[in-house]
Amino acid sequence: MEKAYRIKKNTDFQTIYKRGKSVANRQFVVYTYNSNKDHFRLGISVSKKLGNAVTRNRIKRAIRENFKVHKEDIIARDIIVIARQPAKDMSTLEIQGSLEHVLKIAKVFNKRIK
């Protein structure tokens, strides 16, 4: 993921947590916040409670891959994805399906019909 598409600073995370809207399903919580950028920015949070570093990195890779694949379909907002406990037992395809579901609920995902 390119640098312009990432949220890394703690102050950015705290702003989105406090002022943004949140939606959730069983596997993910998504916070969204209107930004004045021309593209989305993504922050990912996976707790140590979900497992060891290998498990956490696998979940983060699957989330990033989903956002890369659907780069054009995501509305320009700041987005934070927080993984919940059930996400650790899911495959990459299951993570993708669940993430698309919660992004549609959050109204930041415009899947184009091809």
Backbone as a ProteinNet text record, in pm:
[ID]
protein_1_A
[PRIMARY]
MEKAYRIKKNTDFQTIYKRGKSVANRQFVVYTYNSNKDHFRLGISVSKKLGNAVTRNRIKRAIRENFKVHKEDIIARDIIVIARQPAKDMSTLEIQGSLEHVLKIAKVFNKRIK
[TERTIARY]
85.1	0	89.4	58.9	140.3	129.4	230.4	237.2	117.6	71.6	-39.9	-170.6	-179.1	-300.9	-301.2	-197.9	-185.4	-214.2	-268.6	-283	-189.6	-92.8	6	9.9	-18	-1.7	-111.7	-73.1	-167.4	-272.2	-231.8	-327.6	-436.1	-399.2	-498	-595.2	-541.8	-626.6	-724.6	-674.1	-759.1	-867.9	-835.4	-934.7	-1046.3	-1010.2	-1109.5	-1195	-1133.1	-1209.5	-1311.2	-1269.8	-1356.7	-1463.9	-1429.1	-1521.2	-1586.6	-1534.5	-1585.8	-1706.7	-1764.4	-1878.7	-1826.3	-1890.1	-1845.9	-1961.2	-1926.6	-2018.5	-1941.7	-2015.7	-1946.9	-2028.5	-1957.2	-2019.2	-1944.1	-1961.1	-1898	-1745.6	-1689.8	-1545.6	-1468.9	-1533.9	-1461.5	-1543	-1471.1	-1529.3	-1463.9	-1544.4	-1490.5	-1530.6	-1431	-1453.5	-1428.6	-1518.1	-1499.5	-1509.2	-1432.5	-1429.1	-1406.5	-1487.7	-1472.3	-1339.8	-1263.7	-1136.3	-1142	-1051	-1047.4	-944.2	-918.8	-827	-907.1	-837.1	-904.7	-901.3	-856.5	-854.7	-872.8	-898.3	-914.3	-778.8	-779.2	-660.9	-702.6	-613.5	-646.9	-557.5	-619.9	-548.5	-600.3	-510.9	-550	-504.6	-594.9	-561.5	-598.5	-497.7	-519.9	-455.1	-536	-490.1	-403.5	-316.4	-234.8	-319.4	-441.9	-532.3	-574.3	-559.5	-600.7	-500.9	-377.9	-281	-139.8	-50.7	89.2	109.9	233.1	264.2	228.5	247.9	217.2	67.9	-15.2	-160.6	-203.7	-152.4	-189.6	-146.8	-26.9	20.8	-57.8	-101.5	-182.8	-315.7	-376	-502.2	-479.9	-372.3	-344.1	-317	-244.1	-217.7	-346.4	-437.6	-565.2	-648.5	-648.3	-722.5	-663.4	-529.8	-463.3	-489	-483.4	-507.4	-647.8	-745.4	-882.2	-894.9	-828.1	-833.7	-758.7	-649.9	-577.5	-662	-730.5	-813.6	-928.4	-987.5	-1104.3	-1069.7	-950	-901.4	-996	-1047.2	-1133	-1275	-1314.3	-1452.4	-1476	-1371.6	-1384.1	-1387.6	-1486.1	-1506.3	-1393.1	-1357.9	-1247.1	-1282.8	-1241.3	-1259.8	-1142.5	-1126.4	-1031	-1102.3	-1038.8	-1101.8	-1006.6	-1059.9	-984.1	-1058.5	-985.6	-1043.6	-984	-1071.5	-1028.3	-1077.6	-984.5	-1020	-1068.1	-1173.8	-1226.4	-1184.2	-1213.2	-1170.2	-1202.7	-1325.4	-1355	-1268.7	-1205.3	-1125.8	-1001.5	-954.8	-830.2	-845.1	-967.3	-989.1	-1037.4	-1041.7	-1096	-986.7	-1024.2	-932	-933.2	-842.8	-834.4	-963.1	-1022.7	-1147.8	-1263.3	-1267.3	-1371.9	-1354.2	-1229.3	-1201.5	-1247.1	-1218.9	-1258.5	-1410.3	-1484	-1629.6	-1686.4	-1633.1	-1679.8	-1647	-1528.6	-1487.1	-1572.2	-1601.8	-1690.3	-1827.3	-1876.3	-2006.5	-2008.9	-1909.2	-1908.6	-1881	-1804.8	-1780.7	-1906.6	-1989.4	-2117.6	-2211	-2210	-2290.7	-2244.5	-2112.9	-2055.9	-2072.5	-2123.9	-2148	-2019	-1910.3	-1785.6	-1742.6	-1825.9	-1790.5	-1889.8	-1844.3	-1928.8	-1880.3	-1931.6	-1890.4	-1946.3	-1856.6	-1897.7	-1933.6	-2041.7	-2082.9	-2013.9	-1942.5	-1865.3	-1925.7
-117.7	0	123.6	217.3	337.8	424.1	505.5	586.9	681.6	737.7	833	767.9	635.6	563.7	510	542.8	485.8	588.4	541.1	621.7	559.5	635.3	583	660.2	790.1	873.6	849.4	845.6	824.8	936.4	1059.1	1170.5	1151.8	1099.5	1070.4	961.5	855.9	748.9	803.3	884.1	937.3	1029	1110.2	1198.1	1117.4	1013	929.6	854.6	805.3	737.4	831.9	956.1	1050.1	1111.1	1147.1	1221.4	1137.9	1019	937	855	790.9	701.3	558.1	471.1	332.4	239	134.4	24.3	-105	-213.9	-338.7	-458.9	-567.7	-699.2	-788.3	-917	-1004.4	-1003.9	-983	-995.7	-863.2	-752.3	-625.6	-508.1	-406	-276.3	-178.4	-93.9	3.8	143.3	228.7	370.8	448.2	540.8	624.6	770.5	852.2	995.7	1068.6	1171.4	1247.1	1321.3	1303	1373.8	1459	1552.8	1639.2	1590.9	1462	1401.6	1356.1	1326.6	1278	1124.8	1059.2	913.2	871.4	742.8	693.7	676.7	676.3	640.6	529.2	435.2	314.9	298.7	269.8	231.5	96	9.4	-125.8	-149.4	-206.6	-238.7	-384.6	-463.5	-603.1	-624.7	-655.3	-667.9	-791.7	-783.7	-899.5	-1013.2	-981.8	-1084.7	-1183	-1144	-1230.3	-1341.7	-1327.1	-1433.4	-1379.7	-1466.8	-1426.2	-1338.3	-1294.5	-1201.3	-1258	-1388.1	-1451	-1437.6	-1465.5	-1457.1	-1313.5	-1219.5	-1078.6	-1025.3	-1059.6	-1012.4	-1073.1	-1198	-1261.6	-1187.6	-1150.4	-1075.4	-938.9	-870.6	-738	-745.8	-848.7	-867	-888	-968.2	-994.5	-866.5	-783.9	-657.8	-564.3	-549.6	-462.8	-508.7	-639.8	-695.4	-662.4	-671.1	-638.7	-492.7	-403.7	-261.6	-234.2	-307	-290.3	-332.3	-446	-498.8	-403	-342.9	-256.5	-107.9	-70.4	67.5	170.7	142.3	237.5	239.7	134.7	122.1	183.2	234.7	285.9	438	493.7	638.3	702.8	826.1	898.5	938.9	855.8	882.5	823.2	864.7	798.3	678.4	561.7	437	364.3	323	238	105.1	-3.3	-137.3	-203.2	-247.7	-318.1	-462.3	-556.1	-698.3	-748.2	-828.2	-890.9	-1037.4	-1101.6	-1239.1	-1340.2	-1341.8	-1443.8	-1432.7	-1318.5	-1299.4	-1387.9	-1431.3	-1508.7	-1647.8	-1700.3	-1834.2	-1833.8	-1716.1	-1704.5	-1711.7	-1761	-1760.1	-1621.2	-1597.6	-1467.8	-1434.9	-1532.7	-1509.2	-1477.5	-1544.5	-1515.6	-1376.1	-1337.3	-1201.8	-1099.8	-1126.6	-1035.1	-1017.7	-1126.7	-1119.8	-1042.7	-1070.5	-1003.1	-854.4	-820.9	-680.6	-604.1	-665.9	-601.5	-576.6	-671.9	-658	-537.3	-526.2	-416.5	-282	-280.8	-155.1	-107.6	-200.9	-163.4	-104.1	-160.6	-105.7	36.3	58	189.5	288.8	241.7	324.3	388.3	312.2	359	269.6	169.4	72	78.7	120.6	124.5	19.8	-99.7	-206.8	-178.4	-165.5	-140.6	-270.7	-271.2	-391	-389.2	-497.4	-501.5	-601.6
0	0	0	-87.9	-100.1	24.8	47.9	168.8	182.5	72.4	75.7	119.5	111	144.4	288.3	366.9	500.9	610	719.2	839.8	942.3	989.9	1083.2	1215.1	1210.8	1329.6	1431.7	1556.9	1665.6	1669.2	1639.4	1641.5	1535.9	1418.9	1314.8	1361.5	1423.6	1475.4	1579.5	1672.5	1779.3	1724.1	1624.3	1561.6	1497.6	1425.9	1358.1	1460.5	1568.5	1673	1736.6	1764.4	1835.6	1747.4	1623.9	1537.7	1429.2	1405.1	1295.8	1334.9	1235.3	1254.3	1254.1	1332.5	1334.6	1299.3	1228	1199.4	1222.1	1242.9	1273.7	1228.6	1207	1197.6	1296.4	1289.1	1388.9	1380.3	1261.6	1243.7	1246.3	1207.5	1194	1246.3	1294.5	1326	1229	1166.6	1071.2	1115.7	1134	1162.1	1034	1000.4	882.1	922	853	880.7	748.8	722.7	598.3	599.2	493.9	480.6	355.7	346.7	229.3	127.4	128.3	30.5	-91.5	-200.4	-320.3	-329.1	-221.1	-214.2	-68.5	-47.9	88.5	156	288.6	367.3	462.6	485.4	561.5	683.4	797.3	917.8	960.7	1006.1	1045.4	1189.2	1268.6	1407.1	1433.9	1472.6	1508.2	1644.9	1744.7	1882.2	1903	2002.8	2039.1	2094.7	2135.7	2187.3	2078.2	1950.8	1840.7	1812.4	1856.7	1833.2	1823.7	1778.4	1767.1	1642.6	1620.8	1512.7	1375.8	1357.2	1228.9	1197.4	1295.5	1277.8	1251.4	1331.3	1315.9	1179	1135	1005.2	889.9	904.5	800.5	784.5	896.5	891.9	827	865.3	808	658.1	616	472.1	395.1	450.7	383.2	372.3	476.5	473.8	369.8	371.6	273	130.1	107.7	-25.8	-73.8	14.1	-21.6	-64.1	7.2	-28.1	-158.5	-184.4	-311.1	-429.5	-415.2	-523.1	-555.5	-453.7	-471.3	-459.8	-496.7	-482.1	-544.3	-664	-735.1	-680.9	-606.9	-560.5	-422.8	-359.7	-223.3	-224.6	-154.9	-149.7	-69.5	-104.9	-42.1	101	195.4	338.2	413.3	538.1	626.2	686.9	678.7	722.8	818.6	932.7	1024.5	1035.9	1016.8	1028.4	1152.5	1241.6	1361.6	1351.4	1362.9	1353.2	1489.3	1487.4	1608.5	1613.2	1724.5	1750.4	1639.9	1583.3	1481	1353.7	1330.6	1209.1	1207.2	1322.7	1325.5	1264.9	1261.7	1208	1063	1000.6	864.9	759.2	641.3	528.1	464.4	371.9	305.4	230.8	164.7	92.2	186.5	299.8	398	456.3	481.3	530.3	427.1	300.1	193.2	189.6	197.2	194.4	312.7	431	551.2	548.1	498.6	490.4	389.5	275.5	177.8	239.1	316.1	381.7	475.5	561.6	659.5	591.6	482.9	410	338.5	290.9	230.4	335.9	455.7	564.8	597.9	593.5	624.1	509.9	395.6	275.5	221.3	222.5	160.7	44.9	12.5	-89.8	-203.9	-321.6	-441.3	-538.9	-529.4	-620.3	-758.9	-854.9	-992.5	-1059.5	-1133.1	-1206	-1340.6	-1368.9	-1494.4	-1589
[MASK]
++++++++++++++++++++++++++++++++++++++++++++++++++++++++++++++++++++++++++++++++++++++++++++++++++++++++++++++++++

